[in-house]
Amino acid sequence: MGRHRAPEPPRRTLLGSTPVRVALATGVTCCLGLAAVVTARGAEDDTRPVEPLAEAIADRAAIADERASRSLDRDLAPARVTPSPVATPTPSRAAVRKTPKKPPKPRRPRPVAGLDQAQMDNAKVIVDVGREMKMPRRALVVALATAMQESNLYNLASDVLPESFDYPNQGSGSDHDSVGLFQQRPSSGWGTVAELMRPSYAARAFYSALNEIPGWQDMSVTAAAQAVQVSAYPDAYAQHEERATTIVAALIV
């Protein structure tokens, strides 16, 4: 044969093999089928309405919150929201009802000249009535000296008149039917028992009677008082003049 080799048999290619060609054809067919399915689904998806992205996210968040709220193994409790304090509206000035102020109680005068509070209160009534009647200062002294002698400046009922105890009083006397600060007698026409037991009425009755005495302003305190009272002890009033003057000075300041 020499240097010449026998010719090699012809080689067959991979694609030339029948089994390979069958496998390749099958793979191509599968790929084409899958592509057709994907294309068909894509076409169907194109016909469906596209859900807005914001709504989809909100729906998913709501589902997630619902699941979390029902879970028993949450690590942290939800934060508590403290409500803001509600401001109380301030009422307007017109809406505020003004409470009427009560008139202040008159101050009781401080006792002087050895009197107690009841005596000083009665003395103030006598002085106030005289000033209302425009009586001069000397008339106030005469009236006080008279009441100090007759009742010691206490509003007295009478043991002879049981009716007199039906009215405010500060004790009683037994000189006939004499009652009140000036021991005036209802039987002599000074007034009713009810009237004479009122210190203001008794004082007014005394001043009215004093004004009917001619020239009383020039009389002594004793003479002026006796002219009104017609007492069995005409000189007894003089002893009260000095204290009566002190009391008047304290009450008309």
mmCIF file of C-alpha atoms in Angstrom:
data_model
loop_
_atom_site.group_PDB
_atom_site.id
_atom_site.type_symbol
_atom_site.label_atom_id
_atom_site.label_comp_id
_atom_site.label_asym_id
_atom_site.label_seq_id
_atom_site.Cartn_x
_atom_site.Cartn_y
_atom_site.Cartn_z
ATOM 1 C CA MET A 1 0.000 0.000 0.000
ATOM 2 C CA GLY A 2 3.028 2.241 0.419
ATOM 3 C CA ARG A 3 2.624 5.603 1.963
ATOM 4 C CA HIS A 4 -0.986 5.850 1.018
ATOM 5 C CA ARG A 5 -3.691 5.254 3.737
ATOM 6 C CA ALA A 6 -6.928 3.683 3.052
ATOM 7 C CA PRO A 7 -9.667 6.273 2.659
ATOM 8 C CA GLU A 8 -11.715 6.978 5.905
ATOM 9 C CA PRO A 9 -15.444 6.427 5.864
ATOM 10 C CA PRO A 10 -17.496 9.638 5.496
ATOM 11 C CA ARG A 11 -18.549 11.307 8.896
ATOM 12 C CA ARG A 12 -22.195 11.976 9.619
ATOM 13 C CA THR A 13 -23.076 15.352 11.235
ATOM 14 C CA LEU A 14 -25.040 15.685 14.514
ATOM 15 C CA LEU A 15 -28.047 17.202 12.816
ATOM 16 C CA GLY A 16 -27.980 14.492 10.323
ATOM 17 C CA SER A 17 -28.902 11.968 12.954
ATOM 18 C CA THR A 18 -32.549 11.094 13.002
ATOM 19 C CA PRO A 19 -33.044 11.090 16.779
ATOM 20 C CA VAL A 20 -31.491 14.509 17.104
ATOM 21 C CA ARG A 21 -33.652 15.918 14.417
ATOM 22 C CA VAL A 22 -36.762 14.588 16.177
ATOM 23 C CA ALA A 23 -35.764 16.130 19.547
ATOM 24 C CA LEU A 24 -34.989 19.462 17.985
ATOM 25 C CA ALA A 25 -38.293 19.580 16.206
ATOM 26 C CA THR A 26 -40.154 18.746 19.387
ATOM 27 C CA GLY A 27 -38.388 21.584 21.328
ATOM 28 C CA VAL A 28 -39.173 24.139 18.669
ATOM 29 C CA THR A 29 -42.797 23.119 18.697
ATOM 30 C CA CYS A 30 -43.018 23.533 22.505
ATOM 31 C CA CYS A 31 -41.435 26.961 22.364
ATOM 32 C CA LEU A 32 -43.843 28.087 19.722
ATOM 33 C CA GLY A 33 -46.779 26.850 21.784
ATOM 34 C CA LEU A 34 -45.602 28.622 24.940
ATOM 35 C CA ALA A 35 -45.152 31.844 23.033
ATOM 36 C CA ALA A 36 -48.662 31.558 21.703
ATOM 37 C CA VAL A 37 -50.082 31.073 25.210
ATOM 38 C CA VAL A 38 -48.203 34.077 26.543
ATOM 39 C CA THR A 39 -49.355 36.154 23.658
ATOM 40 C CA ALA A 40 -52.948 35.095 24.202
ATOM 41 C CA ARG A 41 -52.859 35.935 27.916
ATOM 42 C CA GLY A 42 -51.298 39.276 27.152
ATOM 43 C CA ALA A 43 -54.123 40.023 24.800
ATOM 44 C CA GLU A 44 -56.691 39.112 27.490
ATOM 45 C CA ASP A 45 -54.882 41.308 30.034
ATOM 46 C CA ASP A 46 -55.040 44.197 27.622
ATOM 47 C CA THR A 47 -58.812 43.959 27.548
ATOM 48 C CA ARG A 48 -59.149 44.074 31.417
ATOM 49 C CA PRO A 49 -59.359 47.512 33.137
ATOM 50 C CA VAL A 50 -56.081 48.437 34.778
ATOM 51 C CA GLU A 51 -56.524 48.926 38.538
ATOM 52 C CA PRO A 52 -55.098 52.258 39.694
ATOM 53 C CA LEU A 53 -51.838 51.856 41.500
ATOM 54 C CA ALA A 54 -52.887 53.960 44.525
ATOM 55 C CA GLU A 55 -56.054 51.933 45.092
ATOM 56 C CA ALA A 56 -54.190 48.675 44.835
ATOM 57 C CA ILE A 57 -51.614 49.818 47.379
ATOM 58 C CA ALA A 58 -54.340 51.027 49.726
ATOM 59 C CA ASP A 59 -56.194 47.715 49.472
ATOM 60 C CA ARG A 60 -53.075 45.756 50.249
ATOM 61 C CA ALA A 61 -52.288 48.028 53.214
ATOM 62 C CA ALA A 62 -55.807 47.561 54.578
ATOM 63 C CA ILE A 63 -55.512 43.793 54.288
ATOM 64 C CA ALA A 64 -52.143 43.872 56.002
ATOM 65 C CA ASP A 65 -53.511 46.053 58.837
ATOM 66 C CA GLU A 66 -56.493 43.774 59.305
ATOM 67 C CA ARG A 67 -54.287 40.735 59.595
ATOM 68 C CA ALA A 68 -51.969 42.497 62.002
ATOM 69 C CA SER A 69 -54.844 43.663 64.205
ATOM 70 C CA ARG A 70 -56.069 40.143 64.670
ATOM 71 C CA SER A 71 -52.637 38.758 65.456
ATOM 72 C CA LEU A 72 -51.856 37.781 69.025
ATOM 73 C CA ASP A 73 -48.091 37.943 68.691
ATOM 74 C CA ARG A 74 -47.607 41.631 68.043
ATOM 75 C CA ASP A 75 -44.519 43.068 69.681
ATOM 76 C CA LEU A 76 -45.832 46.549 70.390
ATOM 77 C CA ALA A 77 -49.261 47.818 71.300
ATOM 78 C CA PRO A 78 -50.673 50.473 69.035
ATOM 79 C CA ALA A 79 -49.971 53.994 70.183
ATOM 80 C CA ARG A 80 -52.860 55.601 72.083
ATOM 81 C CA VAL A 81 -54.034 58.877 70.714
ATOM 82 C CA THR A 82 -54.720 61.423 73.439
ATOM 83 C CA PRO A 83 -57.603 63.684 72.471
ATOM 84 C CA SER A 84 -56.901 67.378 72.484
ATOM 85 C CA PRO A 85 -58.500 69.220 75.423
ATOM 86 C CA VAL A 86 -61.673 71.005 74.497
ATOM 87 C CA ALA A 87 -61.495 74.657 75.399
ATOM 88 C CA THR A 88 -64.384 75.859 77.554
ATOM 89 C CA PRO A 89 -65.970 78.874 75.948
ATOM 90 C CA THR A 90 -65.745 82.018 78.016
ATOM 91 C CA PRO A 91 -69.197 83.499 78.565
ATOM 92 C CA SER A 92 -69.647 87.002 77.329
ATOM 93 C CA ARG A 93 -70.193 89.810 79.772
ATOM 94 C CA ALA A 94 -73.784 90.110 78.641
ATOM 95 C CA ALA A 95 -74.394 86.434 79.426
ATOM 96 C CA VAL A 96 -73.075 86.725 82.960
ATOM 97 C CA ARG A 97 -75.947 87.532 85.245
ATOM 98 C CA LYS A 98 -74.979 90.123 87.739
ATOM 99 C CA THR A 99 -75.929 89.197 91.250
ATOM 100 C CA PRO A 100 -77.586 92.149 92.899
ATOM 101 C CA LYS A 101 -75.533 93.372 95.768
ATOM 102 C CA LYS A 102 -77.183 93.356 99.140
ATOM 103 C CA PRO A 103 -77.259 96.750 100.794
ATOM 104 C CA PRO A 104 -74.661 96.883 103.524
ATOM 105 C CA LYS A 105 -75.976 96.622 107.026
ATOM 106 C CA PRO A 106 -75.804 99.914 108.913
ATOM 107 C CA ARG A 107 -72.976 99.991 111.362
ATOM 108 C CA ARG A 108 -74.062 99.950 114.958
ATOM 109 C CA PRO A 109 -72.706 102.901 116.909
ATOM 110 C CA ARG A 110 -69.963 102.278 119.411
ATOM 111 C CA PRO A 111 -71.314 102.777 122.937
ATOM 112 C CA VAL A 112 -70.086 105.825 124.830
ATOM 113 C CA ALA A 113 -70.784 107.490 128.203
ATOM 114 C CA GLY A 114 -71.152 104.157 129.974
ATOM 115 C CA LEU A 115 -74.017 102.844 127.768
ATOM 116 C CA ASP A 116 -74.321 99.266 126.561
ATOM 117 C CA GLN A 117 -75.056 98.418 122.929
ATOM 118 C CA ALA A 118 -78.843 98.241 123.353
ATOM 119 C CA GLN A 119 -78.933 101.663 125.041
ATOM 120 C CA MET A 120 -76.656 103.137 122.355
ATOM 121 C CA ASP A 121 -78.854 101.742 119.582
ATOM 122 C CA ASN A 122 -81.912 103.362 121.155
ATOM 123 C CA ALA A 123 -80.052 106.650 121.562
ATOM 124 C CA LYS A 124 -79.205 106.575 117.855
ATOM 125 C CA VAL A 125 -82.887 106.155 116.967
ATOM 126 C CA ILE A 126 -83.793 109.191 119.062
ATOM 127 C CA VAL A 127 -81.038 111.328 117.479
ATOM 128 C CA ASP A 128 -81.829 110.159 113.934
ATOM 129 C CA VAL A 129 -85.538 110.992 114.289
ATOM 130 C CA GLY A 130 -84.706 114.456 115.658
ATOM 131 C CA ARG A 131 -82.389 115.159 112.733
ATOM 132 C CA GLU A 132 -85.032 114.008 110.258
ATOM 133 C CA MET A 133 -87.451 116.486 111.870
ATOM 134 C CA LYS A 134 -84.812 119.264 111.572
ATOM 135 C CA MET A 135 -84.702 119.688 115.341
ATOM 136 C CA PRO A 136 -81.754 121.677 116.743
ATOM 137 C CA ARG A 137 -78.948 120.007 118.620
ATOM 138 C CA ARG A 138 -80.327 121.176 121.995
ATOM 139 C CA ALA A 139 -83.584 119.304 121.333
ATOM 140 C CA LEU A 140 -81.586 116.102 120.841
ATOM 141 C CA VAL A 141 -79.926 116.604 124.246
ATOM 142 C CA VAL A 142 -83.305 117.260 125.914
ATOM 143 C CA ALA A 143 -84.798 114.117 124.342
ATOM 144 C CA LEU A 144 -81.884 111.897 125.383
ATOM 145 C CA ALA A 145 -81.846 113.235 128.948
ATOM 146 C CA THR A 146 -85.577 112.591 129.199
ATOM 147 C CA ALA A 147 -85.327 108.990 127.937
ATOM 148 C CA MET A 148 -82.352 108.307 130.235
ATOM 149 C CA GLN A 149 -84.433 109.396 133.239
ATOM 150 C CA GLU A 150 -87.694 107.717 132.225
ATOM 151 C CA SER A 151 -86.471 104.288 131.001
ATOM 152 C CA ASN A 152 -82.674 104.305 131.275
ATOM 153 C CA LEU A 153 -82.749 104.167 127.439
ATOM 154 C CA TYR A 154 -84.454 100.743 127.320
ATOM 155 C CA ASN A 155 -87.675 100.058 125.424
ATOM 156 C CA LEU A 156 -89.902 98.930 128.316
ATOM 157 C CA ALA A 157 -93.226 97.117 128.313
ATOM 158 C CA SER A 158 -95.701 97.625 131.179
ATOM 159 C CA ASP A 159 -96.742 95.113 133.780
ATOM 160 C CA VAL A 160 -100.127 96.845 133.757
ATOM 161 C CA LEU A 161 -100.591 96.310 130.007
ATOM 162 C CA PRO A 162 -100.122 92.635 129.037
ATOM 163 C CA GLU A 163 -100.552 93.664 125.397
ATOM 164 C CA SER A 164 -97.251 95.557 125.533
ATOM 165 C CA PHE A 165 -95.353 92.270 125.850
ATOM 166 C CA ASP A 166 -96.567 91.292 122.383
ATOM 167 C CA TYR A 167 -94.025 93.742 120.915
ATOM 168 C CA PRO A 168 -90.207 93.808 121.010
ATOM 169 C CA ASN A 169 -89.121 95.031 124.423
ATOM 170 C CA GLN A 170 -86.076 95.171 126.677
ATOM 171 C CA GLY A 171 -87.748 94.762 130.035
ATOM 172 C CA SER A 172 -90.792 96.167 131.803
ATOM 173 C CA GLY A 173 -91.920 98.808 134.236
ATOM 174 C CA SER A 174 -94.947 99.242 136.503
ATOM 175 C CA ASP A 175 -95.631 102.990 136.481
ATOM 176 C CA HIS A 176 -99.317 102.931 135.582
ATOM 177 C CA ASP A 177 -99.744 102.249 131.852
ATOM 178 C CA SER A 178 -96.494 103.976 130.823
ATOM 179 C CA VAL A 179 -94.563 102.204 128.033
ATOM 180 C CA GLY A 180 -91.580 102.656 125.746
ATOM 181 C CA LEU A 181 -88.438 104.803 125.875
ATOM 182 C CA PHE A 182 -90.259 107.904 127.148
ATOM 183 C CA GLN A 183 -92.793 106.044 129.350
ATOM 184 C CA GLN A 184 -95.669 107.650 127.484
ATOM 185 C CA ARG A 185 -99.207 106.612 128.506
ATOM 186 C CA PRO A 186 -101.755 105.390 125.935
ATOM 187 C CA SER A 187 -104.516 106.575 128.297
ATOM 188 C CA SER A 188 -103.181 110.147 128.012
ATOM 189 C CA GLY A 189 -103.458 110.223 124.238
ATOM 190 C CA TRP A 190 -99.836 109.659 123.252
ATOM 191 C CA GLY A 191 -100.764 106.799 120.915
ATOM 192 C CA THR A 192 -101.634 103.123 120.905
ATOM 193 C CA VAL A 193 -99.610 100.535 122.775
ATOM 194 C CA ALA A 194 -98.259 99.185 119.467
ATOM 195 C CA GLU A 195 -97.172 102.680 118.378
ATOM 196 C CA LEU A 196 -95.550 103.669 121.651
ATOM 197 C CA MET A 197 -93.563 100.420 121.756
ATOM 198 C CA ARG A 198 -91.782 101.532 118.546
ATOM 199 C CA PRO A 199 -88.775 103.697 119.549
ATOM 200 C CA SER A 200 -88.978 105.814 116.381
ATOM 201 C CA TYR A 201 -92.673 106.630 116.961
ATOM 202 C CA ALA A 202 -92.092 107.433 120.638
ATOM 203 C CA ALA A 203 -89.228 109.806 119.760
ATOM 204 C CA ARG A 204 -91.305 111.566 117.101
ATOM 205 C CA ALA A 205 -94.167 112.016 119.583
ATOM 206 C CA PHE A 206 -91.776 113.587 122.095
ATOM 207 C CA TYR A 207 -90.292 116.072 119.603
ATOM 208 C CA SER A 208 -93.763 117.044 118.371
ATOM 209 C CA ALA A 209 -94.854 117.798 121.935
ATOM 210 C CA LEU A 210 -91.630 119.752 122.616
ATOM 211 C CA ASN A 211 -92.254 121.931 119.566
ATOM 212 C CA GLU A 212 -95.603 122.947 121.088
ATOM 213 C CA ILE A 213 -93.933 124.387 124.185
ATOM 214 C CA PRO A 214 -93.475 128.145 123.671
ATOM 215 C CA GLY A 215 -89.867 129.244 124.141
ATOM 216 C CA TRP A 216 -88.522 125.793 124.980
ATOM 217 C CA GLN A 217 -85.239 126.733 123.284
ATOM 218 C CA ASP A 218 -84.495 129.211 126.071
ATOM 219 C CA MET A 219 -85.389 126.796 128.867
ATOM 220 C CA SER A 220 -83.001 124.573 130.790
ATOM 221 C CA VAL A 221 -82.884 120.929 129.881
ATOM 222 C CA THR A 222 -84.817 120.087 133.032
ATOM 223 C CA ALA A 223 -87.506 122.708 132.424
ATOM 224 C CA ALA A 224 -87.974 121.725 128.767
ATOM 225 C CA ALA A 225 -88.234 118.023 129.610
ATOM 226 C CA GLN A 226 -90.645 118.657 132.470
ATOM 227 C CA ALA A 227 -92.844 120.831 130.273
ATOM 228 C CA VAL A 228 -93.395 117.829 128.037
ATOM 229 C CA GLN A 229 -93.450 114.997 130.559
ATOM 230 C CA VAL A 230 -95.159 116.646 133.519
ATOM 231 C CA SER A 231 -93.238 114.357 135.846
ATOM 232 C CA ALA A 232 -93.565 114.081 139.616
ATOM 233 C CA TYR A 233 -89.798 114.602 139.799
ATOM 234 C CA PRO A 234 -89.102 117.674 137.664
ATOM 235 C CA ASP A 235 -85.497 118.120 138.726
ATOM 236 C CA ALA A 236 -84.373 114.586 137.905
ATOM 237 C CA TYR A 237 -83.578 115.304 134.245
ATOM 238 C CA ALA A 238 -80.695 117.664 134.944
ATOM 239 C CA GLN A 239 -78.384 114.890 136.090
ATOM 240 C CA HIS A 240 -78.325 113.384 132.587
ATOM 241 C CA GLU A 241 -77.489 116.552 130.636
ATOM 242 C CA GLU A 242 -73.724 116.053 130.469
ATOM 243 C CA ARG A 243 -73.890 112.418 129.344
ATOM 244 C CA ALA A 244 -76.641 113.240 126.865
ATOM 245 C CA THR A 245 -74.435 115.931 125.349
ATOM 246 C CA THR A 246 -71.575 113.417 124.971
ATOM 247 C CA ILE A 247 -73.846 110.868 123.283
ATOM 248 C CA VAL A 248 -75.195 113.436 120.804
ATOM 249 C CA ALA A 249 -71.648 114.494 119.911
ATOM 250 C CA ALA A 250 -70.702 110.863 119.208
ATOM 251 C CA LEU A 251 -73.756 110.206 117.018
ATOM 252 C CA ILE A 252 -73.756 113.258 114.769
ATOM 253 C CA VAL A 253 -70.076 113.303 113.800
#
